[in-house]
Structure formats: structure tokens, C-alpha cells
Amino acid sequence: MLSKALLRLGASAARHPWRVIAAWLIAATLAVLAAVAFGGRTADSMTAPGLDSRRAAELIERAGTGQEGMTAQVVVTPLDDGATFFGDDGARTALTRLRAEVKRLPHVLGTSDPAGALDAGRDTAVRGGLVSADGRIAVVRVQYPDQSRLSAEDLDALVDLGDRLRAELPLRIEMGGSLFYAFSDPDGGASELIGLLAAAAILFLAFGSLVAAALPIGMAVFGLTVGVATMTVLAGVTEVPTFAPVLGSMVGLGVGIDYALFVLARHREYLALGLDPHEAAGRAVATAGRPVVFAGGTVVVSILGLAVANVPFMTVGGLAVSIVVLIMVLASVTLLPAFLGAAGPRLGRASRIGRALQIRTRGRLARRRDPAAGAAHAAGWRRWIGHVSRHPVPYAVGAAGLLLTATLPVLGLRVGLPDDGSLPQSRTERRAYDLVAEGFGPGTNGPLVIAVDPTGDGGVVDRLVSTVAADPGIASVAPTHIDRATGIATLVVFPTTSPQDKATADTIARLRTDVLPTAIGHGPARAHVGGAAASLSDVGRRTSQRLPVLVAAVLAMSFLLLMLVFRSILVPLKAVLLNLLSIGAAYGVMVAVFQWGWGGAFIGLEATVPIVSFIPMFLFAILFGLSMDYEVFLLSRVREEYLRTGDNGTAIVEGVSRTARIITSAALIMVAVFLSFAVAEDPSTKMFGLGLATAIFIDATVVRMVLVPATMTLLGRTNWWLPKWLDGMLPRGPVGTDDTDAESTGEAPLPRLVDR
């Protein structure tokens, strides 16, 4: 049985702690060395097979124009407020030198030449979108090859050049473009440190012991080191998106500390009962470790379900995050019991400072508890759960109504991708974005590229140019480039609206469904709309279409897993429905903050932005898995009490109250970790942090402490109902559970309620 295997594993690790710790040190060292030797840098490729934007990229690649590759733009304006590029020879000379130096950078295929265009005439430079109409702003557009041939060193070279030229030229120089998006270092670092410090403070308050607080942190740091290093090695094999390390750190720290907290709390209970530290560690891993294994497995399977979107960067990102979670589960049942064994009986005692803080923060309730036990009966929680159980209908209706109300903003959910205009003013990408929008219009920051294969229709390109230019959503069309060898034409067109504006997505859709078919007619020619804005719009539409498939798959998987664990029909059904409520409420809060701007200033959001297209799907997969952590941990304890007493009411009150303090502490830790990322610069990181923190807070408070006891009370003994025929079909052992699991850890088994 799983519990027996975990009992042996935990006890063995506790008896031989230094061997296990040494093994983890070796594993971490090897992982870091492998990352240094074979690792790669993260990069973003926001596209997917079968999309119209992908077909456009394939045509452009066939034509060999280079427009299928990465781009950057260097935006400049004279430092002298009165100077313009039209009449100031010094500014024009500086512009010529800047363009020449950029062109000499490694891997640069070509650049635009605003100074050369000015030599040909002012109107030529303005019509080409290289110099603004007032002559104050010029753009050097830089063309790079495909992302697979580039690295972060190319971005570093461009940035270093800009830093040098700012000191040498009389120009204000700002930079942006897809090269920055693909290779900029993701947020993290400081957020991880803030999250760790907050977690350490919460753990110290919960246990009153520096040693007890340090062990979960140490385990999480070990696991995160191995996990991120493994992710780096994966990046050397395939393209790992830039958000994966940030998300992996966020989720890894949260689940790692939570899992350690669950096991540590149960270990201290056994120490308080007088068990030997080695035996206490083994039993803690057998009882609390089993929910950890199931919960971690649920998180992993949920995240891997992102593959149903058929968007490669999401699939690989999910795989990378899943690796971190798996490592945290492994550390919880091997490294943590080794720490527990090495710490010995000291974990059962609170320090003098810890006891004082606990008394100060918990008041009279803390004084009535034995501080050495640390996990004594929580009288306050028992009274609360008993109160909810005596009034289940009003609490169930009120809590469900509250969550449904919080979910209502989801009706206005708009997906897209925050562009550089949503970054803080401290970033050069934001300053470049603002200069371009000021000088050339907002749509210049998100040009569309129309790829045309004439296939014998010689007049189709001219018809397309005139038809596209006449569309009200198009501001201008750059000169057409036609490849002589293939005949493929590329049209760079500039919308009237910014890349993140909903009107831009409407323009892209109109071009595909109306404008292009009208110009092409029934002939053999074909045309596709590409470019970064079109690619992101396509990915957003695909993820929205596939989200119901992911939801159905994750719900079915979670239901089956919980049914195997708890041998019940109604418990897993209730769990998936309540989890949907908490996730829906988190979505609603995200819409209110990011789209409506409610409270955005508190997390440093400078402008309203759409929800990043792939985040709702990612959040659902992660949150559903994380919410199962608390569900499995809580219901495992309720089921233990039910097997011990045979009384559903007593099991609910005892099971929920005994886990309430730990779940609350775990939730506070996760919320603190996730909120530390919500103040990062990048809006995508903010969305991940705020969405995860909101959902965990709601799940651990409204759901676990109100809805779960209220609904379980209403269901009564039918909570544990399972048809006899189905009970006989379900497996037992490593996946399913039976009463021998309780026997293996010293719990007295009682019969389940099975339909005979």
C-alpha cells in the first residue's frame, strides 16, 4: 500500500538523514553543472501550427525576405528640443552613424535608413514611416534572422551599443521590438526573496520555532534549485518560454513550502504524543505524505493537460513547471524526513521568543494550548466549524452567492497581450513605444505583415494594396516587396490602433474574412495575415476555443482521482464544483483589476490591459491542481476521523478544525509568495501572481472553512456513498485506498458507507 511504502521511506530517511541530505546535495550540484554545460536560454515563440499567422510566416520564409525573423527598433529624437532631423545637420549625421553601427552588429540582416530616405526627400522619409511628420522622431528598424539562430547575446549586444552611443551622440536613444520580448530576462529574483522571507515569518509564527520554520524553506530552496536547473537543461533541448522560470519559481515555492508544512505539522503532532523522532517522521510521511503525493500528482496532470491547446510554447511551459512540482513532491517525502530526523526532538518545542509571539498573536486561545505540541486541538476553529455545521443552509447559500458575484466580471473577459505600452516608464521598451506612438501613430507599434502567393494572378498584389489601404482600420501600407524567385509578395501594413486594442483584433479578423477574399476573388492566389499582433491574436483565439476541452479533461481527471482516493461519488463531485467557484472568482478579480483598473495602482499597474491570452488556461490548470492540495489534505483528515468514529458530523468538525490552522498557514504562505510576484514589472507576471494569490485565498477561506463543512453537513453520510458494483471495480493499492492504509499508520479502521 502507498501509506506503508511512504512509512518505510520516511522512517529510513529520518534514520539516515545525512546520507539523504548528501544525495540531494549531489543531485543539486549535478543539476547546476548540467545547466551550465548544456542549458539554454528561455525564448518566446508565440505561434502554433495551423494558424493563419503561421501560414503567413511560412510564405515569408519561402520568399527569403528575412521578415519572418526577429525585429528590433531603435527610436531616436534630438536632445536639443528645437532640433529636427529635417534641418539639423548634426542630428542627421548622428543618425547616420547610429544606423551604421547597428548594421554592423552580429546577425543583423539589414536596417532601415531614415537618414538616406531624408537625402531622397522629406516626403519620402515621412511616407516610409522612418521620420515623423514634424521631423523630431526617427526609427531605425533592425531585421534579424529566425529566433532559432539568435540568443540573448544578440539582445545584449544591441543594448550595450545603445548605452555607448547615448554617451557619444546628441540623441535620446530608446529601443524595443520582438528581440526584447523574446530574450529579456524574466522577472523573478527579488520576488522570490520577498516570498521566502514572508513564508519564513509565517512559519515562525505558526510553529514558534526557528528550526521548524527553517526546514520547509530549506527543502523548498533545494527543490527549486534542482527544478530550475533542470528547466535550464530542458531549454537547451527545446524552446522553453520566458515565463516558465518565473511561473515555476512561483508555483514551486508555494507547493514546496505547503507540502513541507503539511508533513511537518503531522510530525510535531506525533512528537507531542511521545513518539521517537524517527518513527514520528515515518508516520508523518505516511499520513500527510499520501495527500501530498496525490495532490502533487493532480497538479502535474492538470498542468500537462495544457497540451490539449495544441500550442507548443504552452505545452513546453507546462512541462517545465510540472518538473518543478514533481521535484518538490519527491523532496517532501525524502529530503524533509531527513531534515526531521537530523533535527530530532527539538522540533516539538517552541522557542521562548516563538512562544511569546504566539501568545501575543493568538491571545487567550494560544495560552490554553500546549505550546510544545504546537498542533493541539484548535478550540476556536472547532467552535467555528461547529457553528457552520449547525447552520449549513445559510452559510452554503451565502458563500456560493458571494463567489458567484465575484465571478460576474468574467463575462467581460477580453484576451490579448499587453504590449510595451503597459510596461513602466523605467523600461526603454516603454519609452520607445511612446515615442513611436507619438510620432507615427499607435498602430506603428504593431505592424501586420500580409504574405501573398500570386500563383499566376499577376494583378492580385495591386488589388490587395488598394483594398487593404481602403480599410478603415488601416492607417498606411508600406511599399510592397516581391521576391523575384518565388513571386511571393509581402505587404507591411500599419493599423490605426495599438496592438493590444480590441479594434486591432477586429481589423485582423476583417482582413481575413472580408478584405483579402474580396481582393483575391475566386482565383488561385492566396494571402495570409501575419506579424506579432496577428500571431498573438491567433494564439488567444485558439486557447479560448480549447479552454472548454481543458476544463472538461481536468474535471474528469480530478473527479476520478478523488473517487479513487476517497472511495466516494459525492465528495469528488462537490470538490470539482467548489474548485470551479474559487477559480471563477479569481478570474473575475483579474478582469476587475487589469481590464477595469480597480486597485491596479496597488500592484504598480500603470494602464488597463487585456488578460494575456494564454493565462486563463494556464491558471485553470495550475489552480485546479493547487486547490486539490487543500481538498486532499483536509478530506484525508476528515476521512480518518470518519473511519475512527463512524460519525459524519464529528468527522467534519474534527477533521476540518484539526487541519484549519495548517491550511490557513499554508494559504498565507502561498498568498505571500504569489503576491510578491504581483508587484513585478511585467504585466503577465502580475496576472499570474494576483490570479494565483486570489484563488488560493478564496479557496482556503470561503471554500474550505465555509462551503466544505456546510455542504458535507447537508450531504450527511451520503458523502461516503459508493455503489457496491463500482467499489468492486475501483483499484486498491498505490492509487486507490483501503482501510489498511489507516492500519499502517496506527489509525483504527471503520467500515465505509457502501451501497449494498
Short mmCIF file of C-alpha atoms in Angstrom, two decimals, residues 452-461 463-464 516-528:
data_model
loop_
_atom_site.label_atom_id
_atom_site.label_comp_id
_atom_site.label_asym_id
_atom_site.label_seq_id
_atom_site.Cartn_x
_atom_site.Cartn_y
_atom_site.Cartn_z
CA VAL A 452 0.71 36.87 -50.81
CA ASP A 453 1.31 33.95 -53.15
CA PRO A 454 0.00 35.23 -56.54
CA THR A 455 0.09 31.77 -58.24
CA GLY A 456 -0.44 33.15 -61.73
CA ASP A 457 -2.66 36.09 -60.82
CA GLY A 458 -0.40 38.98 -61.75
CA GLY A 459 -2.80 41.74 -60.71
CA VAL A 460 -3.68 40.40 -57.28
CA VAL A 461 -0.95 42.33 -55.44
CA ARG A 463 -5.72 44.85 -55.89
CA LEU A 464 -4.69 43.83 -52.40
CA LEU A 516 -8.49 39.67 -48.61
CA PRO A 517 -11.17 37.35 -50.08
CA THR A 518 -12.71 40.34 -51.87
CA ALA A 519 -9.39 41.32 -53.45
CA ILE A 520 -8.39 37.76 -54.38
CA GLY A 521 -11.79 36.64 -55.61
CA HIS A 522 -12.06 33.05 -56.83
CA GLY A 523 -8.59 32.96 -58.35
CA PRO A 524 -5.72 30.65 -57.36
CA ALA A 525 -3.87 33.27 -55.31
CA ARG A 526 -3.79 33.09 -51.53
CA ALA A 527 -2.92 35.59 -48.83
CA HIS A 528 -2.37 35.30 -45.08
#
